[in-house]
Coordinates of C-alpha atoms in Angstrom, one line a residue:
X1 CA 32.2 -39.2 -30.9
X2 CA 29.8 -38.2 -27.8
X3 CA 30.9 -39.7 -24.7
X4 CA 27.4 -40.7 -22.9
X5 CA 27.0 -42.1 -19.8
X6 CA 23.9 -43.8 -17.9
X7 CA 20.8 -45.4 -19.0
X8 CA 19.7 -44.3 -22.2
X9 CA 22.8 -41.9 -22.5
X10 CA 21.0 -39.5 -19.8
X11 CA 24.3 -37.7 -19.9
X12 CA 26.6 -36.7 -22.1
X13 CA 29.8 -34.8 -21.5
X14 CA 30.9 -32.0 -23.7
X15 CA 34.4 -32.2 -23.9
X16 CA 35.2 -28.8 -25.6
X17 CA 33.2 -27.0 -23.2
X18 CA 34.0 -29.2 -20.1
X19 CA 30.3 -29.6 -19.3
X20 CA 28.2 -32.7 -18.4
X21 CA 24.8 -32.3 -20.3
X22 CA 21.4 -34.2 -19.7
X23 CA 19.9 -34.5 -22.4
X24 CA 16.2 -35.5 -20.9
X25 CA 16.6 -32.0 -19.4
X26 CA 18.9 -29.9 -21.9
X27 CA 21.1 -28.3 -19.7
X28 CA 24.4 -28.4 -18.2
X29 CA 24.5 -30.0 -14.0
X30 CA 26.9 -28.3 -12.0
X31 CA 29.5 -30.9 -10.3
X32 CA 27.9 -30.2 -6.7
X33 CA 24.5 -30.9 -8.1
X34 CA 24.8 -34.2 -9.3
X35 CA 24.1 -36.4 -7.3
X36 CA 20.2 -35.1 -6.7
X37 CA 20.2 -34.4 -10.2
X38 CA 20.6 -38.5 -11.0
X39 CA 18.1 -39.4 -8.1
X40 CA 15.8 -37.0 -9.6
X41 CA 16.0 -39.2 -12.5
X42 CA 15.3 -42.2 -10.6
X43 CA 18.8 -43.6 -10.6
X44 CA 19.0 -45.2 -6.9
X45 CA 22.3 -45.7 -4.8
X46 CA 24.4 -48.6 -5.9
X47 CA 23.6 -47.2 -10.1
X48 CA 24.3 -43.4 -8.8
X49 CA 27.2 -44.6 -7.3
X50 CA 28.6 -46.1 -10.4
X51 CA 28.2 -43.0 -12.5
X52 CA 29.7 -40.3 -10.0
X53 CA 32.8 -42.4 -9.8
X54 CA 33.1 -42.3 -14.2
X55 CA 32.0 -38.9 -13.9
X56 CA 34.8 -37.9 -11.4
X57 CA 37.4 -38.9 -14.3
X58 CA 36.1 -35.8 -16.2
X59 CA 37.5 -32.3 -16.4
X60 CA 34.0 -30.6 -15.6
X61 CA 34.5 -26.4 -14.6
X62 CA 32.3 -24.3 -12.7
X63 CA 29.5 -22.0 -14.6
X64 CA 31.5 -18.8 -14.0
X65 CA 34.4 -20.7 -15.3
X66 CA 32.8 -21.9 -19.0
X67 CA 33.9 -20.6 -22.3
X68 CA 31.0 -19.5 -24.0
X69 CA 31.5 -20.0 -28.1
X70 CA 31.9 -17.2 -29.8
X71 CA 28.8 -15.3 -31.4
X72 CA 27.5 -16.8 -34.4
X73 CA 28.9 -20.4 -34.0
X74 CA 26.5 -23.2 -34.6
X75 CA 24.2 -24.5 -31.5
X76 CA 25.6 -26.8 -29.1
X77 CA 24.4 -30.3 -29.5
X78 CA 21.9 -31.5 -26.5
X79 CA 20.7 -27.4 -25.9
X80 CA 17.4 -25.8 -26.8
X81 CA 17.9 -23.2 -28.8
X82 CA 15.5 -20.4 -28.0
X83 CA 14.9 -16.7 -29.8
X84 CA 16.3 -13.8 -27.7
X85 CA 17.4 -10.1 -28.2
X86 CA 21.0 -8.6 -28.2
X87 CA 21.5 -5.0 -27.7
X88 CA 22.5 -2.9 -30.3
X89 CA 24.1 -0.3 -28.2
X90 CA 27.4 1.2 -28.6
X91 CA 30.2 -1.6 -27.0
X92 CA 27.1 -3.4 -25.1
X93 CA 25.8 -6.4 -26.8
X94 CA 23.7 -7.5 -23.8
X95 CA 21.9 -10.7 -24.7
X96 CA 17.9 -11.3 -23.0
X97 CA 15.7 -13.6 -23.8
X98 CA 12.9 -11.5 -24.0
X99 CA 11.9 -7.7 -25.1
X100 CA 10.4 -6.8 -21.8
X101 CA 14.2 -8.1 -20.4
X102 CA 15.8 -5.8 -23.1
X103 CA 13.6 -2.6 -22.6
X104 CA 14.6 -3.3 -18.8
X105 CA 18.1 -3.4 -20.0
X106 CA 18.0 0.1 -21.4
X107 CA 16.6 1.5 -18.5
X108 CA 18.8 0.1 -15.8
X109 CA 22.0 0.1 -18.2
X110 CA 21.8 2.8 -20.0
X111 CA 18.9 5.0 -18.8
X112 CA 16.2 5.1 -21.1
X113 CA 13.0 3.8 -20.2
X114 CA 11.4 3.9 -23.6
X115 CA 14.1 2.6 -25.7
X116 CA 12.6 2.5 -29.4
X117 CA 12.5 -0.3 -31.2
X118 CA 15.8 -0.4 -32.9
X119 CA 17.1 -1.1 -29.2
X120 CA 18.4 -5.1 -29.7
X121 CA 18.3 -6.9 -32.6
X122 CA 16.5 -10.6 -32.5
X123 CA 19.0 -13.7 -32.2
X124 CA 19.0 -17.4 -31.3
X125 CA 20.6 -18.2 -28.0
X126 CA 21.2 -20.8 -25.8
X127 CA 22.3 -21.1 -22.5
X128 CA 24.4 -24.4 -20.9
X129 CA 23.2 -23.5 -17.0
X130 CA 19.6 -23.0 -15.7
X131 CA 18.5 -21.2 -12.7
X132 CA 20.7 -18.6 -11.1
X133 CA 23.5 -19.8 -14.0
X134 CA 21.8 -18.4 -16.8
X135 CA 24.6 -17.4 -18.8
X136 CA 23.3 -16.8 -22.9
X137 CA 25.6 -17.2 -25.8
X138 CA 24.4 -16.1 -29.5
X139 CA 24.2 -19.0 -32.2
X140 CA 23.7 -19.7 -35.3
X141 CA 20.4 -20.5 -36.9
X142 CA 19.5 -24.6 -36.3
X143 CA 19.5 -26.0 -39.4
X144 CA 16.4 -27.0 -40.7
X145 CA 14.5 -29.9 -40.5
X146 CA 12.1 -31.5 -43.6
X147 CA 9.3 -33.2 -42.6
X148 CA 7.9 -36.6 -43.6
X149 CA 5.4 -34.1 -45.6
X150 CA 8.1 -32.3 -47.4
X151 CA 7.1 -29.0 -45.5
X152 CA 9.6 -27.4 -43.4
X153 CA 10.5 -27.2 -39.2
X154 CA 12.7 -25.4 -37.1
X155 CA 15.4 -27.5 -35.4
X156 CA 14.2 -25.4 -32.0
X157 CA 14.1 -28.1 -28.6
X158 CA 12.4 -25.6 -26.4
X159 CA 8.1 -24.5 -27.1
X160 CA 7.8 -25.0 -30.6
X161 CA 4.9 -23.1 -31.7
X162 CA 3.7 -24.6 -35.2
X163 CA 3.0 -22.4 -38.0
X164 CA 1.8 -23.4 -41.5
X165 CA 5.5 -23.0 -42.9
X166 CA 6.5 -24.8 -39.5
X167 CA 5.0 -28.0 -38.7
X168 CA 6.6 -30.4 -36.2
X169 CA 7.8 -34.0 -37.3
X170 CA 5.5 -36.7 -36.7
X171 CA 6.3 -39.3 -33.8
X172 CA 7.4 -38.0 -30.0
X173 CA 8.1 -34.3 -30.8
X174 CA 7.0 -32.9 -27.6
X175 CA 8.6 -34.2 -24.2
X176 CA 6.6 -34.3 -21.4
X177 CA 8.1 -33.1 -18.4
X178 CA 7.2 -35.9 -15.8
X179 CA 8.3 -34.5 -12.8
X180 CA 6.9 -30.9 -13.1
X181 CA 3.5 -32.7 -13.9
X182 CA 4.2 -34.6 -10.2
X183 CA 4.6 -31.1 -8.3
X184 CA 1.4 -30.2 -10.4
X185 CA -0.6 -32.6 -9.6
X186 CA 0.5 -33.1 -6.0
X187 CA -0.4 -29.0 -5.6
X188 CA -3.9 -29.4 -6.9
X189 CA -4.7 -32.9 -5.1
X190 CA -3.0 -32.0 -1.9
X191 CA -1.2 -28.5 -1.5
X192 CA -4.2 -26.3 -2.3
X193 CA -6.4 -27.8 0.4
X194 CA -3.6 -26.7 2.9
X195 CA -3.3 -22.9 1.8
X196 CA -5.5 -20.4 3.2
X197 CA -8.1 -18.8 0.8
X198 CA -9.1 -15.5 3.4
X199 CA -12.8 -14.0 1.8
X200 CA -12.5 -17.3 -0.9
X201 CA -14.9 -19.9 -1.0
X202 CA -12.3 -22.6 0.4
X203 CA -12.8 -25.2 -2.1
X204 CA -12.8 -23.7 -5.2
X205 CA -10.0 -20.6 -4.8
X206 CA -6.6 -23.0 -5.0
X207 CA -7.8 -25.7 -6.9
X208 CA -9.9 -23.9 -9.7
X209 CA -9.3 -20.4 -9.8
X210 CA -5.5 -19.7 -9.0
X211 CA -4.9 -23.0 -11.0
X212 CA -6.8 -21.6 -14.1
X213 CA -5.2 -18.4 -13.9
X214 CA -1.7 -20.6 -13.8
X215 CA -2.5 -22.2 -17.1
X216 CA -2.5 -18.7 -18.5
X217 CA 0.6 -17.2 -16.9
X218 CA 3.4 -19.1 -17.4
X219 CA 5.1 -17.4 -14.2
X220 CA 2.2 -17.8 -12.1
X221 CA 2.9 -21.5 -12.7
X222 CA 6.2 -21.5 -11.7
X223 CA 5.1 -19.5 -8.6
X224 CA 2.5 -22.8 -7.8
X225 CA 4.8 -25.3 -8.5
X226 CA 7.2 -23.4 -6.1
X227 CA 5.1 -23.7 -3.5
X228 CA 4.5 -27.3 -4.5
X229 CA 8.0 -28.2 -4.1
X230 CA 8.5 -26.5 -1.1
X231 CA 5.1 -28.5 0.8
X232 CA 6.7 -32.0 -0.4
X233 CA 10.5 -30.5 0.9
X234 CA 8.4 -30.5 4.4
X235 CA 6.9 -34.2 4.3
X236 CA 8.2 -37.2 5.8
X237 CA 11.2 -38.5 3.1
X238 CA 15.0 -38.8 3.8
X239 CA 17.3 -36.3 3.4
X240 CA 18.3 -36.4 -0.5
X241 CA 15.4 -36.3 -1.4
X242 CA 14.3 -33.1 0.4
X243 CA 17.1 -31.9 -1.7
X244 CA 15.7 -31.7 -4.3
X245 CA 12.4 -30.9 -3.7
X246 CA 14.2 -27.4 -2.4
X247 CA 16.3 -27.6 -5.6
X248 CA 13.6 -27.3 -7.6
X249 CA 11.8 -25.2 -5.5
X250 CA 14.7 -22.7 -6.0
X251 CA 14.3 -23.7 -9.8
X252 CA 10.6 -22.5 -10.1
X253 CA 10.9 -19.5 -8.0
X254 CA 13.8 -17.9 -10.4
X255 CA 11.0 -18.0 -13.6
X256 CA 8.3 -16.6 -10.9
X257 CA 9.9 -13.8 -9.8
X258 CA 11.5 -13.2 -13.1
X259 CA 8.1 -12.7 -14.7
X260 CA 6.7 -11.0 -11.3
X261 CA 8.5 -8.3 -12.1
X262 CA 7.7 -7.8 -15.7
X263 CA 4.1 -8.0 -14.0
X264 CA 4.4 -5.4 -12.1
X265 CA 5.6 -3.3 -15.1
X266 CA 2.5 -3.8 -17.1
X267 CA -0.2 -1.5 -18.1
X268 CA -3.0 -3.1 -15.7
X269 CA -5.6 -5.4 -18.2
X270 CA -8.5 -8.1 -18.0
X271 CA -7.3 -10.9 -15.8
X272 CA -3.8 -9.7 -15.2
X273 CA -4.7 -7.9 -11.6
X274 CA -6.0 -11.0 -10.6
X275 CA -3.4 -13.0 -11.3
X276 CA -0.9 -10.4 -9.5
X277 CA -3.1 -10.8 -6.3
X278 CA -2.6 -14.6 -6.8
X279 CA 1.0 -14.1 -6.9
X280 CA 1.3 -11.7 -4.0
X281 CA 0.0 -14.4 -2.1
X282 CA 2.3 -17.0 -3.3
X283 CA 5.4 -14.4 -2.4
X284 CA 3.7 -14.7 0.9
X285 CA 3.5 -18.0 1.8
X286 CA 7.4 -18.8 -0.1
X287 CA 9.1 -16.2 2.7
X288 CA 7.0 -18.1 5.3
X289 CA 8.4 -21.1 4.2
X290 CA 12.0 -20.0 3.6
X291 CA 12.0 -18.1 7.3
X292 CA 11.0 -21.8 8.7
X293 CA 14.1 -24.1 10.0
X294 CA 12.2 -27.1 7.8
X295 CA 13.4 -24.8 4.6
X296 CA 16.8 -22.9 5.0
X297 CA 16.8 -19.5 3.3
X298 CA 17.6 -19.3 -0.4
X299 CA 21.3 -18.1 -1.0
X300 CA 20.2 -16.1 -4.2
X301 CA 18.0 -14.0 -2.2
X302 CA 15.2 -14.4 -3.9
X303 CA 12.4 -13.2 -2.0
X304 CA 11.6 -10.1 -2.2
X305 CA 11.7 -7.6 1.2
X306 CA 11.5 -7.4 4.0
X307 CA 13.1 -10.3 4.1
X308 CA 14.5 -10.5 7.8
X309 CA 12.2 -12.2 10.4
X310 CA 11.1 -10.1 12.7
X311 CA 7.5 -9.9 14.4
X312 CA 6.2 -7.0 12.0
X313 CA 7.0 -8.5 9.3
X314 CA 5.8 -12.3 10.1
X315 CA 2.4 -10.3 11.2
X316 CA 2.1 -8.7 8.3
X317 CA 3.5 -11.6 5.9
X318 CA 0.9 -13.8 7.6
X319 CA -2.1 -11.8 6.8
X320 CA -0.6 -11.8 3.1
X321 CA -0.8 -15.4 2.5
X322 CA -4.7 -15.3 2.5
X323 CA -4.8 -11.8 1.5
X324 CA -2.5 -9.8 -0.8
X325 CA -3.6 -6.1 0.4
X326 CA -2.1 -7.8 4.2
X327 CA -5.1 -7.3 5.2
X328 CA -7.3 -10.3 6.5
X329 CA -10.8 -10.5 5.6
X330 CA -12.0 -13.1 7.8
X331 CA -15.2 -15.0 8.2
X332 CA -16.2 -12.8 10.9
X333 CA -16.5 -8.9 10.7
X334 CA -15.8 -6.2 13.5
X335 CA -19.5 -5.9 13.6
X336 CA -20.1 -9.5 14.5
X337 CA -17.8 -9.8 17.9
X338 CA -19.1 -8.8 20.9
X339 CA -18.8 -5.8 22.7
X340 CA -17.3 -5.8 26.1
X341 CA -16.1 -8.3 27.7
X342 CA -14.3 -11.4 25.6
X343 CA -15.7 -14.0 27.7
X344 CA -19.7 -14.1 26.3
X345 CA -17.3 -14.9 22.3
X346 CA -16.0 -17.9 24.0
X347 CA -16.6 -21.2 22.4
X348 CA -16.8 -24.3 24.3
X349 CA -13.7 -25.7 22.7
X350 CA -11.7 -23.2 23.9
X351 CA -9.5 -25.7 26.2
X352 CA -10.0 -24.4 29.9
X353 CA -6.3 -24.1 30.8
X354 CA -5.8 -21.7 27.9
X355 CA -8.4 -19.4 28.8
X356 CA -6.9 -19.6 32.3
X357 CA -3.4 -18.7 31.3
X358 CA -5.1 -16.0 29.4
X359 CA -7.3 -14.1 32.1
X360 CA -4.1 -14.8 34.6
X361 CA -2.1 -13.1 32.6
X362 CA -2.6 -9.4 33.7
X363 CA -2.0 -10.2 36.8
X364 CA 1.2 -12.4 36.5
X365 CA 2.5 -9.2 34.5
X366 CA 1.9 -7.2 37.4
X367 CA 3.8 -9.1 39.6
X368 CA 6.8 -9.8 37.2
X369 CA 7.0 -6.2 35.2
X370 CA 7.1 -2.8 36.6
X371 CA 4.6 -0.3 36.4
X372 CA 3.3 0.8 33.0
X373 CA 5.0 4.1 31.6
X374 CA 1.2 5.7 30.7
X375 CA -2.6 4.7 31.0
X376 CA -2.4 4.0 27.2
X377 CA 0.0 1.3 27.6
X378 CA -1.8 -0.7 30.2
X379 CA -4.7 -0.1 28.2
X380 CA -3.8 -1.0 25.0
X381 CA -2.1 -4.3 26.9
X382 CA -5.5 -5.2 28.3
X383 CA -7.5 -4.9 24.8
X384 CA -4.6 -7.0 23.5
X385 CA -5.3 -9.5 25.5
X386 CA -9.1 -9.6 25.1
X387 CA -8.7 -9.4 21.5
X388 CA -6.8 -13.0 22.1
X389 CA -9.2 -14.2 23.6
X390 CA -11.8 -13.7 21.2
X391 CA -9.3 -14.8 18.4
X392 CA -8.6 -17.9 20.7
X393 CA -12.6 -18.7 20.2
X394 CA -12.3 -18.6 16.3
X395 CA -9.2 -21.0 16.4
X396 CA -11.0 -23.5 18.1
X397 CA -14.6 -23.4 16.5
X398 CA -13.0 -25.9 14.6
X399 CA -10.2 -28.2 13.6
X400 CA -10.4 -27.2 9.7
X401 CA -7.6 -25.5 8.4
X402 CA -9.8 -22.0 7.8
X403 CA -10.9 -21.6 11.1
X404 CA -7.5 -22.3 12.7
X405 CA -6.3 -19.9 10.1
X406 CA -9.1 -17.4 10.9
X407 CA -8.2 -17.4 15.0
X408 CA -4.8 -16.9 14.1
X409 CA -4.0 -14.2 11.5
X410 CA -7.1 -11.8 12.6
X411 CA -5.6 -11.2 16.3
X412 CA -2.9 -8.9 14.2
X413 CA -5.1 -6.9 12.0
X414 CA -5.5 -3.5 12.5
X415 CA -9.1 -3.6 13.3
X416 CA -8.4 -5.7 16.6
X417 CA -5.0 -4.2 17.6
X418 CA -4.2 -0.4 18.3
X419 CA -1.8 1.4 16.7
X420 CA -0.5 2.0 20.3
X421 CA -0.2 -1.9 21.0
X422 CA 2.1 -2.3 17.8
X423 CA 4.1 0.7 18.7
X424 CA 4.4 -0.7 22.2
X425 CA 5.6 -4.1 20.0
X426 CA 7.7 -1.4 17.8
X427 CA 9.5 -0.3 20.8
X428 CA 10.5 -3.7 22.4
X429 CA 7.9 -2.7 25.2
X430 CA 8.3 -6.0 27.4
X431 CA 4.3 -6.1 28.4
X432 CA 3.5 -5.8 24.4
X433 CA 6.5 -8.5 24.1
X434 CA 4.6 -11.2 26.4
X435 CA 1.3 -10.7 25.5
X436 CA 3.0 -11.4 21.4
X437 CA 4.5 -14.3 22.8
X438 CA 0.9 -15.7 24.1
X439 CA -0.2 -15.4 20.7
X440 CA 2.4 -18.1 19.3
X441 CA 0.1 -20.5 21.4
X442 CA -2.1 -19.6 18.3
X443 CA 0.2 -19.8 15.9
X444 CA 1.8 -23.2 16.7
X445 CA -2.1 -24.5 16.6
X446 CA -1.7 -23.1 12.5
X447 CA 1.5 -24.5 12.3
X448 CA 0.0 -28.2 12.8
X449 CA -2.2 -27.7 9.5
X450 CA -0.3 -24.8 7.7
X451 CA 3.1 -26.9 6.7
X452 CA 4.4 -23.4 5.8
X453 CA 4.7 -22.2 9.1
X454 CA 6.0 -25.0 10.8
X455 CA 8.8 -23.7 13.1
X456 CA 7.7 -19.9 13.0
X457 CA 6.5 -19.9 16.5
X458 CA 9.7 -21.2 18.2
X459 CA 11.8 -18.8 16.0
X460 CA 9.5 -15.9 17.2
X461 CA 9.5 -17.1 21.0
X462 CA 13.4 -17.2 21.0
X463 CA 13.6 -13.3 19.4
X464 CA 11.4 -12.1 22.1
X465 CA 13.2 -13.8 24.5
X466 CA 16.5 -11.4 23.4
X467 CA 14.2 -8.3 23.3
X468 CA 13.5 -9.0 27.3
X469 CA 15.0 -7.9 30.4
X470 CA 17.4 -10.2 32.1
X471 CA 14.3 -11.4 34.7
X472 CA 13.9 -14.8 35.5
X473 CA 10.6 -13.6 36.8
X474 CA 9.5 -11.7 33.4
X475 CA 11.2 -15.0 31.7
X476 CA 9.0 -17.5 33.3
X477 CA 6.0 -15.6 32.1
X478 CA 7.1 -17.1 28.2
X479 CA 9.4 -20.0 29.3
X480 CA 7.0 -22.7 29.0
X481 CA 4.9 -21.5 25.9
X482 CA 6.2 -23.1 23.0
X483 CA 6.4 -27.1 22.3
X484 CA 4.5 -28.5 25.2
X485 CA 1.6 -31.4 23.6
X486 CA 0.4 -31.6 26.9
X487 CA -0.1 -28.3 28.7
X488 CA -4.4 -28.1 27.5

């Protein structure tokens, strides 16, 4: 007999395995896990604390540590039991859960790219981990099932597709996922109007279009929800339940990259390019939040590179998040900022203690810094500056999150600065370094509406401070930038 545990029997603990299944989920929890794997269930302290303690009586082993049952062996009770692939090579016998997985297999295994079709043979497999822990085992068929109707269904727990030999059983056949419809509706009620949408119409790109293309790709889903998870991770809650907002974050990301980078594989097709610029965006905005102290980086390593943060990088990564060719097609083109001096771009709102700081600024580097190495670097300097002021103007022609956005990510496209400038910024080129570091006065502004960045301009400000000389003159020119409500 199953020993169950919980309300319901949530859990029930596989002895011959030495796994604790849910079976509202169907999978196995890891030991550390299980604590935010019962809140996540809404099963509050004094309950929670009840189960861990009959729990702790188990013999539970780590995934790496599992005996899988041998091939062939019937499916283990409280598992979906899903169609996969094993390889039919020589001594391999490599289990995937899909072909595209397989044909991937051949390549990087055994070095054919275009295996033919004799490759893997199809199997039923099931898995007791999620996530990082995928771990698939070969079973036997699920016995069937027979209908009130007499006709027959597949004993399969996991996206039953009915066909007119397989019909599911009347009653609750299909088991809504509750929480995954939370992070979906909390994305398209409050996450998309955070993101930035570049050259999209602002109300419609998030909420309509990346979310219709997201009911068609299963991993562009996964990829929303993960951004979803992360914005709610970032919200006022306590600690544990941060958790496992991240938990789940970490959850979606592993299905979004996994089908990211059959994506990329594809012959190109109607639809599919758009949804890969959707998803280069989302790639985008996940390192920004993973590089942010609100959301530690994932262990697995997930993201994709470059994933160190460094200035090019965030610069580039930044323009990515509203554009996936990194570059930022803003409201306003080159043709439409003045020539000349900054000053006649100026809005009003500009505050007046900014704009001082700014035009000071030449001159408090000329005091602190010694003399430039070439023309081209004080040049380039100077047009750096007076490209932050104009940038400065488009940040504060209004508090939506666009133009904040817009004044923000444009100061680093390649339009505004010079090749020389980021070569100057390449090169640790301390006049480059502190006019960078004037531009986080921009970027904390976008950190107050974009959740996602929150923390990236005191991270940045702390590198550059390592990249300059050991001045206390050249460090008072940045020591004061970041964190201060009340220096406009």
């Amino acid at each position: 007999m199953a020993v169950t545990f919980g309300t319901n029997d949530l859990l029930e603990y596989d002895a011959k395995h030495s796994v604790l299944i849910c079976r509202e989920c169907k999978y196995a929890i890891q030991k550390s896990a299980l604590g935010s794997h019962l809140l996540r269930h809404k099963i509050y302290r004094r309950e929670r604390q009840r189960l861990l303690s009959s729990i702790a009586e188990l013999q539970l082993v780590e995934p790496d540590d599992v005996q899988l049952p041998p091939a062939g062996f019937p499916p283990v009770a409280g598992l979906p039991v899903i169609s996969g692939y094993r390889c039919t090579a020589t001594g391999c016998e490599s289990l995937c859960a899909s072909s595209k997985r397989m044909r991937r297999h051949w390549s990087e295994s055994h070095g054919v790219s275009d295996p033919p079709d004799s490759c893997a043979r199809s199997v039923n497999l099931q898995t007791f981990f999620r996530g990082t822990k995928v771990k698939y085992f070969e079973v036997a068929s699920p016995e069937p099932l027979v209908t009130g109707e007499g006709m027959v269904a597949q004993r399969h727990d996991l996206d039953l597709v009915p066909t007119p030999a397989s019909v599911p059983p009347p009653g609750p056949r299909y088991d809504l996922d509750l929480e995954t419809l939370k992070y979906f509706h909390h994305f398209t009620t409050a996450t998309s109007l955070t993101l930035p949408t570049g050259n999209h119409e602002p109300a419609m790109y998030w909420q309509l279009d990346v979310v219709a293309r997201a009911l068609q790709q299963r991993w562009l889903m996964c990829g929303l929800l993960a951004i979803s998870a992360s914005h709610l991770a970032v919200l006022p809650s306590d600690e544990t339940t941060k958790q496992v907002h991240r938990e789940r974050s970490e959850w979606f990301l592993q299905e979004f990259y996994a089908g990211w980078g059959d994506v990329l594989q594809s012959p190109s097709v109607a639809g599919l390019e758009e949804a890969k610029s959707a998803g280069a965006q989302m790639i985008c905005i996940q390192r920004c939040c993973h590089w942010t102290s609100e959301i530690p980086a994932l262990s697995q390593g997930l993201i994709p590179e470059p994933t160190a943060f460094d200035l090019q990088s965030f610069t580039t990564t930044v323009q990515g998040c509203a554009d996936p060719n990194l570059a930022l097609h803003s409201a306003f083109s080159s043709d439409d900022m003045p020539e000349g001096s900054s000053d006649a771009a100026v809005s009003g709102n500009v505050p007046s203690a900014l704009l001082d700081r700014f035009r000071a600024l030449p001159y408090r580097m000329a005091e602190a810094l010694e003399k430039p190495d070439n023309a081209l670097d004080f040049f380039a300097t100077l047009s750096a500056i007076d490209a932050l002021v104009e940038c400065c103007s488009l940040s504060y022609a209004s508090d939506d999150v666009e133009a904040v956005w817009t004044g923000m990510a444009s100061w680093s496209r390649p339009r505004r600065l010079s090749d020389h400038f980021n070569q100057m910024v390449w090169h640790r080129n301390p006049a480059a370094l502190i006019v960078f570091a004037h531009w986080l006065l921009l970027v904390e502004r976008a950190e107050r509406h974009c959740w996602f960045l929150k923390g990236s301009a005191t991270m940045l400000l702390r590198q550059i401070r390592g990249y300059l000389p050991d001045d206390s003159s050249v460090h008072r020119l940045v020591g004061d930038l970041i964190g201060r409500e009340d220096r406009h």
